[in-house]
């Protein structure tokens, strides 16, 4: 979906006509959605996004276009989110197993026979051409829903690793958990997400396998 | 000989660290014989790709999502 705003912004004068209220509002909406997913706290998400936006706009830097502003604002948002996670990790015990995490683990165990090989009916399926799914907006809606569906701490560790692109060792250090614990949590997250996508997208009749 | 369950752990870890040569050999031997785990491996690769694409969409205005 090319909107072409960026080119218009670049060719225009330094008044930055693309940076109207509407443009900033669009970025804000996008950021709030992301911050909510990451922090699971609507009020906190609003605060963090507000702080990030204010910091970005107050900086007075010349942005080459809306895309440059967005990248800049997201970099600030990323740091703010990390700060919040760091603070939270002091008061919550990430390695303690919550009931929803326990039930996800139990449901994973049922995929295997006694010898730890796949039950035929639970064998992972061929998802075909993944690029095709990534081009469809409906897929991203399902993806969002599946992320939201992950247990809170599981999602937090996964998103630090995959979205904020921390190295695993950094995730462990920030959240004060052991590497093996980190591995268990990431495995749980990937499996949960995999099964959710398989059930709700890939076997949902959108794609033959 | 790795079980399918072991393989899911190794494949997840391979996204976070470099596996040792011995681990890779064991993994390859299992994957050569197991369609389910080959599919699992592809699904893990897809998840990584989807997350990268998700973030790319978040940080550029010309999102292709």
CSV table of N, CA, C and O in Angstrom, one decimal, chain A residues 56 96 125 147 163 175:
chain,number,residue,atom,x,y,z
A,56,UNK,N,10.3,13.7,20.7
A,56,UNK,CA,10.7,13.7,19.3
A,56,UNK,C,10.5,15.1,18.7
A,56,UNK,O,11.3,15.6,18.0
A,96,UNK,N,8.3,-17.1,37.4
A,96,UNK,CA,7.2,-17.9,38.0
A,96,UNK,C,6.1,-18.2,37.0
A,96,UNK,O,5.8,-17.4,36.1
A,125,UNK,N,1.9,-28.5,10.0
A,125,UNK,CA,1.6,-28.6,8.6
A,125,UNK,C,2.4,-27.7,7.7
A,125,UNK,O,3.2,-26.9,8.2
A,147,UNK,N,-0.8,-12.6,19.1
A,147,UNK,CA,0.1,-12.0,20.1
A,147,UNK,C,-0.6,-11.6,21.4
A,147,UNK,O,-0.1,-11.9,22.4
A,163,UNK,N,10.8,-8.2,18.5
A,163,UNK,CA,10.4,-6.9,18.1
A,163,UNK,C,11.4,-5.8,18.5
A,163,UNK,O,11.7,-4.9,17.7
A,175,UNK,N,15.7,-8.9,32.5
A,175,UNK,CA,14.5,-9.4,33.2
A,175,UNK,C,15.0,-10.3,34.4
A,175,UNK,O,14.2,-10.9,35.1
